[in-house]
PDB file of C-alpha atoms in Angstrom:
ATOM      1  CA  ASP A 162      -5.961   4.961 -19.953  1.00 63.00           C
ATOM      2  CA  GLY A 163      -7.380   3.450 -16.793  1.00 70.00           C
ATOM      3  CA  GLY A 164      -5.850   4.564 -13.544  1.00 94.00           C
ATOM      4  CA  ILE A 165      -5.914   6.667 -10.421  1.00 96.00           C
ATOM      5  CA  THR A 166      -5.148  10.350 -10.345  1.00 96.00           C
ATOM      6  CA  GLN A 167      -4.305  12.449  -7.335  1.00 97.00           C
ATOM      7  CA  SER A 168      -3.997  16.173  -7.164  1.00 92.00           C
ATOM      8  CA  PRO A 169      -2.132  18.241  -6.365  1.00 92.00           C
ATOM      9  CA  LYS A 170       1.264  16.529  -6.360  1.00 94.00           C
ATOM     10  CA  TYR A 171       2.648  18.968  -3.802  1.00 95.00           C
ATOM     11  CA  LEU A 172       0.601  20.943  -1.310  1.00 94.00           C
ATOM     12  CA  PHE A 173       1.617  23.510   1.244  1.00 93.00           C
ATOM     13  CA  ARG A 174      -0.628  24.534   4.067  1.00 90.00           C
ATOM     14  CA  LYS A 175      -0.455  26.934   6.935  1.00 90.00           C
ATOM     15  CA  GLU A 176      -1.198  25.675  10.401  1.00 88.00           C
ATOM     16  CA  GLY A 177      -4.872  25.887  11.266  1.00 88.00           C
ATOM     17  CA  GLN A 178      -6.110  25.501   7.706  1.00 91.00           C
ATOM     18  CA  ASN A 179      -8.141  22.649   6.327  1.00 93.00           C
ATOM     19  CA  VAL A 180      -7.021  21.231   3.002  1.00 94.00           C
ATOM     20  CA  THR A 181      -8.629  18.724   0.626  1.00 96.00           C
ATOM     21  CA  LEU A 182      -6.706  16.134  -1.404  1.00 96.00           C
ATOM     22  CA  SER A 183      -8.312  14.847  -4.550  1.00 97.00           C
ATOM     23  CA  CYS A 184      -8.469  11.201  -5.666  1.00 97.00           C
ATOM     24  CA  GLU A 185     -10.205  10.012  -8.829  1.00 97.00           C
ATOM     25  CA  GLN A 186     -10.261   6.558 -10.434  1.00 97.00           C
ATOM     26  CA  ASN A 187     -11.648   5.282 -13.718  1.00 96.00           C
ATOM     27  CA  LEU A 188     -11.052   1.589 -13.039  1.00 95.00           C
ATOM     28  CA  ASN A 189     -14.681   1.026 -12.051  1.00 94.00           C
ATOM     29  CA  HIS A 190     -13.508  -0.188  -8.654  1.00 94.00           C
ATOM     30  CA  ASP A 191     -15.958  -0.319  -5.769  1.00 92.00           C
ATOM     31  CA  ALA A 192     -13.434   0.184  -2.976  1.00 92.00           C
ATOM     32  CA  MET A 193     -11.186   3.160  -2.376  1.00 94.00           C
ATOM     33  CA  TYR A 194      -8.597   3.824   0.317  1.00 95.00           C
ATOM     34  CA  TRP A 195      -6.463   6.594   1.775  1.00 97.00           C
ATOM     35  CA  TYR A 196      -3.046   5.881   3.284  1.00 96.00           C
ATOM     36  CA  ARG A 197      -0.501   8.035   4.996  1.00 97.00           C
ATOM     37  CA  GLN A 198       3.250   7.430   4.726  1.00 96.00           C
ATOM     38  CA  ASP A 199       5.847   9.087   6.961  1.00 94.00           C
ATOM     39  CA  PRO A 200       9.539   9.123   5.993  1.00 88.00           C
ATOM     40  CA  GLY A 201      11.170   5.699   6.171  1.00 83.00           C
ATOM     41  CA  GLN A 202       7.953   3.978   7.195  1.00 85.00           C
ATOM     42  CA  GLY A 203       5.253   1.812   5.721  1.00 88.00           C
ATOM     43  CA  LEU A 204       1.742   2.885   4.868  1.00 93.00           C
ATOM     44  CA  ARG A 205      -0.989   3.368   7.440  1.00 93.00           C
ATOM     45  CA  LEU A 206      -4.677   3.307   6.584  1.00 93.00           C
ATOM     46  CA  ILE A 207      -6.644   6.500   7.242  1.00 96.00           C
ATOM     47  CA  TYR A 208     -10.097   5.778   5.760  1.00 95.00           C
ATOM     48  CA  TYR A 209     -11.621   3.343   3.320  1.00 93.00           C
ATOM     49  CA  SER A 210     -14.853   3.071   1.417  1.00 93.00           C
ATOM     50  CA  GLN A 211     -16.359  -0.106   0.012  1.00 90.00           C
ATOM     51  CA  ILE A 212     -19.346   1.502  -1.624  1.00 91.00           C
ATOM     52  CA  VAL A 213     -20.750   4.912  -2.497  1.00 93.00           C
ATOM     53  CA  ASN A 214     -22.080   6.904   0.471  1.00 95.00           C
ATOM     54  CA  ASP A 215     -20.348   4.627   2.963  1.00 93.00           C
ATOM     55  CA  PHE A 216     -16.892   4.720   4.510  1.00 94.00           C
ATOM     56  CA  GLN A 217     -15.071   3.426   7.579  1.00 92.00           C
ATOM     57  CA  LYS A 218     -12.249   4.682   9.752  1.00 94.00           C
ATOM     58  CA  GLY A 219      -8.871   3.082   9.395  1.00 92.00           C
ATOM     59  CA  ASP A 220      -6.082   2.955  11.943  1.00 91.00           C
ATOM     60  CA  ILE A 221      -5.308   6.693  12.049  1.00 95.00           C
ATOM     61  CA  ALA A 222      -8.555   8.538  11.177  1.00 96.00           C
ATOM     62  CA  GLU A 223      -8.342  11.275  13.805  1.00 96.00           C
ATOM     63  CA  GLY A 224      -8.022  14.718  12.213  1.00 96.00           C
ATOM     64  CA  TYR A 225      -9.174  13.509   8.788  1.00 97.00           C
ATOM     65  CA  SER A 226     -12.518  13.354   7.008  1.00 97.00           C
ATOM     66  CA  VAL A 227     -13.703  11.861   3.731  1.00 98.00           C
ATOM     67  CA  SER A 228     -16.738  11.670   1.485  1.00 97.00           C
ATOM     68  CA  ARG A 229     -17.816   9.204  -1.187  1.00 97.00           C
ATOM     69  CA  GLU A 230     -20.599  10.757  -3.214  1.00 97.00           C
ATOM     70  CA  LYS A 231     -19.493   9.187  -6.490  1.00 96.00           C
ATOM     71  CA  LYS A 232     -17.938   5.843  -7.268  1.00 96.00           C
ATOM     72  CA  GLU A 233     -15.016   7.519  -9.031  1.00 97.00           C
ATOM     73  CA  SER A 234     -14.099  10.028  -6.345  1.00 98.00           C
ATOM     74  CA  PHE A 235     -12.854   9.802  -2.752  1.00 98.00           C
ATOM     75  CA  PRO A 236     -11.542  13.159  -1.505  1.00 98.00           C
ATOM     76  CA  LEU A 237      -9.656  13.422   1.780  1.00 97.00           C
ATOM     77  CA  THR A 238      -9.795  16.508   3.976  1.00 97.00           C
ATOM     78  CA  VAL A 239      -6.951  17.098   6.382  1.00 95.00           C
ATOM     79  CA  THR A 240      -8.415  19.236   9.133  1.00 93.00           C
ATOM     80  CA  SER A 241      -6.741  21.600  11.550  1.00 88.00           C
ATOM     81  CA  ALA A 242      -7.323  18.959  14.222  1.00 87.00           C
ATOM     82  CA  GLN A 243      -4.664  16.724  12.676  1.00 88.00           C
ATOM     83  CA  LYS A 244      -1.660  17.420  14.879  1.00 88.00           C
ATOM     84  CA  ASN A 245       1.096  16.358  12.516  1.00 91.00           C
ATOM     85  CA  PRO A 246      -0.239  16.440   8.950  1.00 93.00           C
ATOM     86  CA  THR A 247       3.058  16.742   7.062  1.00 95.00           C
ATOM     87  CA  ALA A 248       3.316  13.427   5.186  1.00 96.00           C
ATOM     88  CA  PHE A 249       2.940  11.655   1.870  1.00 97.00           C
ATOM     89  CA  TYR A 250      -0.667  10.690   1.117  1.00 98.00           C
ATOM     90  CA  LEU A 251      -1.551   7.813  -1.187  1.00 97.00           C
ATOM     91  CA  CYS A 252      -4.945   6.916  -2.563  1.00 97.00           C
ATOM     92  CA  ALA A 253      -5.752   3.413  -3.790  1.00 96.00           C
ATOM     93  CA  SER A 254      -8.645   1.486  -5.242  1.00 95.00           C
ATOM     94  CA  SER A 255      -9.585  -2.167  -5.653  1.00 92.00           C
ATOM     95  CA  ALA A 256     -12.449  -4.384  -6.682  1.00 88.00           C
ATOM     96  CA  ASN A 257     -13.437  -4.859  -3.037  1.00 72.00           C
ATOM     97  CA  SER A 258     -12.269  -8.265  -1.968  1.00 75.00           C
ATOM     98  CA  TYR A 259      -9.400  -9.281   0.279  1.00 72.00           C
ATOM     99  CA  THR A 260      -7.851 -11.092  -2.697  1.00 77.00           C
ATOM    100  CA  ASP A 261      -8.050  -8.117  -5.045  1.00 85.00           C
ATOM    101  CA  THR A 262      -5.021  -5.997  -5.737  1.00 91.00           C
ATOM    102  CA  GLN A 263      -5.036  -2.392  -4.638  1.00 93.00           C
ATOM    103  CA  TYR A 264      -3.761   0.009  -7.263  1.00 94.00           C
ATOM    104  CA  PHE A 265      -2.269   3.288  -6.153  1.00 96.00           C
ATOM    105  CA  GLY A 266      -2.223   6.835  -7.393  1.00 96.00           C
ATOM    106  CA  PRO A 267       0.973   8.891  -7.630  1.00 96.00           C
ATOM    107  CA  GLY A 268       0.479  10.485  -4.209  1.00 97.00           C
ATOM    108  CA  THR A 269       0.279  13.976  -2.738  1.00 97.00           C
ATOM    109  CA  ARG A 270       3.069  15.366  -0.583  1.00 96.00           C
ATOM    110  CA  LEU A 271       1.594  17.676   2.046  1.00 96.00           C
ATOM    111  CA  THR A 272       3.779  20.104   3.964  1.00 95.00           C
ATOM    112  CA  VAL A 273       2.482  22.247   6.799  1.00 91.00           C
ATOM    113  CA  LEU A 274       4.384  25.483   7.177  1.00 86.00           C
TER     114      LEU A 274
ATOM    115  CA  ALA B 166      -4.297  -8.498  15.181  1.00 65.00           C
ATOM    116  CA  GLN B 167      -2.453  -9.146  11.985  1.00 69.00           C
ATOM    117  CA  LYS B 168       1.121  -8.040  11.534  1.00 91.00           C
ATOM    118  CA  ILE B 169       3.748  -7.903   8.793  1.00 95.00           C
ATOM    119  CA  THR B 170       7.465  -7.978   9.597  1.00 96.00           C
ATOM    120  CA  GLN B 171      10.280  -7.074   7.231  1.00 96.00           C
ATOM    121  CA  THR B 172      13.549  -7.481   9.084  1.00 95.00           C
ATOM    122  CA  GLN B 173      15.926  -6.105   6.451  1.00 94.00           C
ATOM    123  CA  PRO B 174      15.910  -2.308   6.504  1.00 92.00           C
ATOM    124  CA  GLY B 175      18.271  -2.090   3.530  1.00 95.00           C
ATOM    125  CA  MET B 176      20.498  -4.103   1.248  1.00 95.00           C
ATOM    126  CA  PHE B 177      22.917  -3.750  -1.628  1.00 97.00           C
ATOM    127  CA  VAL B 178      22.847  -6.128  -4.567  1.00 97.00           C
ATOM    128  CA  GLN B 179      25.033  -6.282  -7.633  1.00 97.00           C
ATOM    129  CA  GLU B 180      23.474  -5.963 -11.049  1.00 97.00           C
ATOM    130  CA  LYS B 181      22.431  -9.315 -12.597  1.00 97.00           C
ATOM    131  CA  GLU B 182      22.433 -11.067  -9.226  1.00 97.00           C
ATOM    132  CA  ALA B 183      19.336 -12.422  -7.475  1.00 97.00           C
ATOM    133  CA  VAL B 184      18.090 -10.948  -4.220  1.00 97.00           C
ATOM    134  CA  THR B 185      15.675 -12.270  -1.607  1.00 98.00           C
ATOM    135  CA  LEU B 186      13.593  -9.913   0.513  1.00 98.00           C
ATOM    136  CA  ASP B 187      12.226 -11.380   3.705  1.00 98.00           C
ATOM    137  CA  CYS B 188       8.654 -11.068   4.902  1.00 98.00           C
ATOM    138  CA  THR B 189       6.914 -12.839   7.756  1.00 98.00           C
ATOM    139  CA  TYR B 190       3.316 -12.395   8.725  1.00 97.00           C
ATOM    140  CA  ASP B 191       1.074 -13.144  11.631  1.00 95.00           C
ATOM    141  CA  THR B 192      -2.637 -13.799  11.381  1.00 92.00           C
ATOM    142  CA  SER B 193      -5.129 -16.239  12.842  1.00 91.00           C
ATOM    143  CA  ASP B 194      -7.261 -16.029   9.701  1.00 91.00           C
ATOM    144  CA  GLN B 195      -7.072 -18.984   7.333  1.00 92.00           C
ATOM    145  CA  SER B 196      -8.041 -16.874   4.326  1.00 91.00           C
ATOM    146  CA  TYR B 197      -5.646 -14.099   3.393  1.00 92.00           C
ATOM    147  CA  GLY B 198      -3.734 -12.551   0.547  1.00 93.00           C
ATOM    148  CA  LEU B 199      -0.109 -11.475   0.434  1.00 95.00           C
ATOM    149  CA  PHE B 200       1.139  -8.668  -1.793  1.00 96.00           C
ATOM    150  CA  TRP B 201       4.464  -7.137  -2.699  1.00 98.00           C
ATOM    151  CA  TYR B 202       4.792  -3.546  -3.856  1.00 98.00           C
ATOM    152  CA  LYS B 203       7.710  -1.530  -5.165  1.00 98.00           C
ATOM    153  CA  GLN B 204       8.087   2.150  -4.349  1.00 97.00           C
ATOM    154  CA  PRO B 205      10.725   4.011  -6.386  1.00 96.00           C
ATOM    155  CA  SER B 206      11.936   7.430  -5.338  1.00 93.00           C
ATOM    156  CA  SER B 207       9.031   9.022  -7.225  1.00 92.00           C
ATOM    157  CA  GLY B 208       6.741   7.687  -4.507  1.00 93.00           C
ATOM    158  CA  GLU B 209       4.189   5.726  -6.482  1.00 93.00           C
ATOM    159  CA  MET B 210       3.382   2.226  -5.203  1.00 95.00           C
ATOM    160  CA  ILE B 211       3.716  -0.355  -7.957  1.00 97.00           C
ATOM    161  CA  PHE B 212       2.103  -3.760  -7.530  1.00 96.00           C
ATOM    162  CA  LEU B 213       4.496  -6.642  -8.197  1.00 98.00           C
ATOM    163  CA  ILE B 214       3.013  -9.977  -7.179  1.00 97.00           C
ATOM    164  CA  TYR B 215       0.210 -11.663  -5.241  1.00 96.00           C
ATOM    165  CA  GLN B 216      -0.079 -14.958  -3.338  1.00 96.00           C
ATOM    166  CA  GLY B 217      -3.316 -16.296  -1.924  1.00 94.00           C
ATOM    167  CA  SER B 218      -3.312 -18.383   1.224  1.00 94.00           C
ATOM    168  CA  TYR B 219      -4.908 -21.312  -0.607  1.00 94.00           C
ATOM    169  CA  ASP B 220      -2.608 -21.167  -3.609  1.00 92.00           C
ATOM    170  CA  GLU B 221      -0.547 -24.337  -3.707  1.00 88.00           C
ATOM    171  CA  GLN B 222       2.067 -23.050  -6.094  1.00 94.00           C
ATOM    172  CA  ASN B 223       4.394 -20.133  -5.552  1.00 95.00           C
ATOM    173  CA  ALA B 224       3.419 -17.059  -7.542  1.00 95.00           C
ATOM    174  CA  THR B 225       5.676 -15.816 -10.318  1.00 96.00           C
ATOM    175  CA  GLU B 226       5.569 -12.660 -12.424  1.00 96.00           C
ATOM    176  CA  GLY B 227       8.450 -12.233 -14.824  1.00 97.00           C
ATOM    177  CA  ARG B 228      11.613 -11.714 -12.760  1.00 97.00           C
ATOM    178  CA  TYR B 229       9.624 -11.733  -9.505  1.00 97.00           C
ATOM    179  CA  SER B 230       8.728 -14.851  -7.596  1.00 97.00           C
ATOM    180  CA  LEU B 231       7.230 -15.336  -4.173  1.00 97.00           C
ATOM    181  CA  ASN B 232       8.645 -18.047  -1.927  1.00 97.00           C
ATOM    182  CA  PHE B 233       5.539 -18.915   0.089  1.00 97.00           C
ATOM    183  CA  GLN B 234       6.063 -21.107   3.166  1.00 96.00           C
ATOM    184  CA  LYS B 235       2.687 -21.240   4.839  1.00 95.00           C
ATOM    185  CA  ALA B 236       3.672 -23.235   7.902  1.00 95.00           C
ATOM    186  CA  ARG B 237       6.441 -20.753   8.679  1.00 96.00           C
ATOM    187  CA  LYS B 238       4.181 -17.803   7.778  1.00 96.00           C
ATOM    188  CA  SER B 239       6.795 -16.543   5.380  1.00 97.00           C
ATOM    189  CA  ALA B 240       6.338 -14.830   1.992  1.00 98.00           C
ATOM    190  CA  ASN B 241       9.740 -13.847   0.678  1.00 98.00           C
ATOM    191  CA  LEU B 242      10.139 -11.976  -2.602  1.00 98.00           C
ATOM    192  CA  VAL B 243      12.862 -13.121  -4.968  1.00 98.00           C
ATOM    193  CA  ILE B 244      14.061 -10.788  -7.698  1.00 97.00           C
ATOM    194  CA  SER B 245      16.153 -12.567 -10.276  1.00 96.00           C
ATOM    195  CA  ALA B 246      18.760 -10.892 -12.504  1.00 95.00           C
ATOM    196  CA  SER B 247      18.626  -7.525 -10.731  1.00 97.00           C
ATOM    197  CA  GLN B 248      18.618  -4.384 -12.818  1.00 97.00           C
ATOM    198  CA  LEU B 249      19.569  -0.826 -11.893  1.00 97.00           C
ATOM    199  CA  GLY B 250      15.893   0.109 -12.192  1.00 96.00           C
ATOM    200  CA  ASP B 251      15.090  -2.290  -9.361  1.00 98.00           C
ATOM    201  CA  SER B 252      16.570   0.164  -6.873  1.00 98.00           C
ATOM    202  CA  ALA B 253      13.592   1.106  -4.717  1.00 97.00           C
ATOM    203  CA  MET B 254      11.775   0.481  -1.469  1.00 97.00           C
ATOM    204  CA  TYR B 255       9.895  -2.827  -1.336  1.00 98.00           C
ATOM    205  CA  PHE B 256       6.865  -3.436   0.840  1.00 97.00           C
ATOM    206  CA  CYS B 257       5.156  -6.643   1.851  1.00 97.00           C
ATOM    207  CA  ALA B 258       1.456  -6.362   2.681  1.00 95.00           C
ATOM    208  CA  MET B 259      -1.401  -8.612   3.742  1.00 94.00           C
ATOM    209  CA  SER B 260      -5.168  -8.525   3.692  1.00 91.00           C
ATOM    210  CA  THR B 261      -7.472 -10.984   5.424  1.00 88.00           C
ATOM    211  CA  ARG B 262     -11.035 -11.969   4.833  1.00 83.00           C
ATOM    212  CA  THR B 263     -12.263 -11.195   8.312  1.00 80.00           C
ATOM    213  CA  ASP B 264     -10.369  -7.990   9.041  1.00 71.00           C
ATOM    214  CA  SER B 265     -12.349  -5.768   6.669  1.00 62.00           C
ATOM    215  CA  TRP B 266     -12.537  -6.439   2.980  1.00 64.00           C
ATOM    216  CA  GLY B 267      -9.406  -5.321   1.165  1.00 70.00           C
ATOM    217  CA  LYS B 268      -7.791  -3.559   4.090  1.00 82.00           C
ATOM    218  CA  LEU B 269      -4.012  -3.872   3.668  1.00 90.00           C
ATOM    219  CA  GLN B 270      -1.492  -4.102   6.507  1.00 91.00           C
ATOM    220  CA  PHE B 271       1.991  -3.064   5.390  1.00 93.00           C
ATOM    221  CA  GLY B 272       5.441  -3.932   6.658  1.00 94.00           C
ATOM    222  CA  ALA B 273       8.084  -1.261   7.248  1.00 93.00           C
ATOM    223  CA  GLY B 274       9.772  -1.965   3.939  1.00 95.00           C
ATOM    224  CA  THR B 275      13.235  -2.911   2.645  1.00 97.00           C
ATOM    225  CA  GLN B 276      15.389  -0.436   0.719  1.00 97.00           C
ATOM    226  CA  VAL B 277      17.197  -2.132  -2.175  1.00 98.00           C
ATOM    227  CA  VAL B 278      20.116  -0.519  -3.970  1.00 98.00           C
ATOM    228  CA  VAL B 279      21.379  -2.197  -7.120  1.00 97.00           C
ATOM    229  CA  THR B 280      24.998  -1.426  -7.966  1.00 97.00           C
ATOM    230  CA  PRO B 281      26.709  -1.795 -11.368  1.00 95.00           C
TER     231      PRO B 281
END
């Protein structure tokens, strides 16, 4: 089945630790995206990548880093520099045009203890 | 800068009735796409319907239709014959050709609760 997988579903982290969220897609999409969602709010774009080995900052990139070494994979690292990392993180992919639908993974809920 | 506004934070609707969710947008770009997503309590974002800025007819997908009024910059979602499974958060989103390919701007969402 084609789709987007994210792991883990739930993640707990101690303050000061870096943590990496996984995102994999087998839809053969060029573009991939990371969003953050806080309770009762819409989604905000963290980073996006339109092609392998290239990515751009979104609206709230500070404290996050990404890599895009393979077309299928777009991992997100939440660093210790992110001041308020507890949130729901959603990964998406699309065929890389403003008219193309973004399809989302199931999300990872990160809690900092 | 582009912006999406959803003015209804929450609403109740009776099963089998229709419901309209409001969405207005603001962009100076002539080329853009409008999307509606559903987010149930599980958290996953489910794509519902798409309307392109040059589409002359309103989009429809099963029980979902998009009431697109370009001059008013309005893209309301209509859900006909509501079902209990329609209870969820609904988000309106927009992408424009000039503001980065595929980058989506989301509204704050509308919580819909369908009652028996």
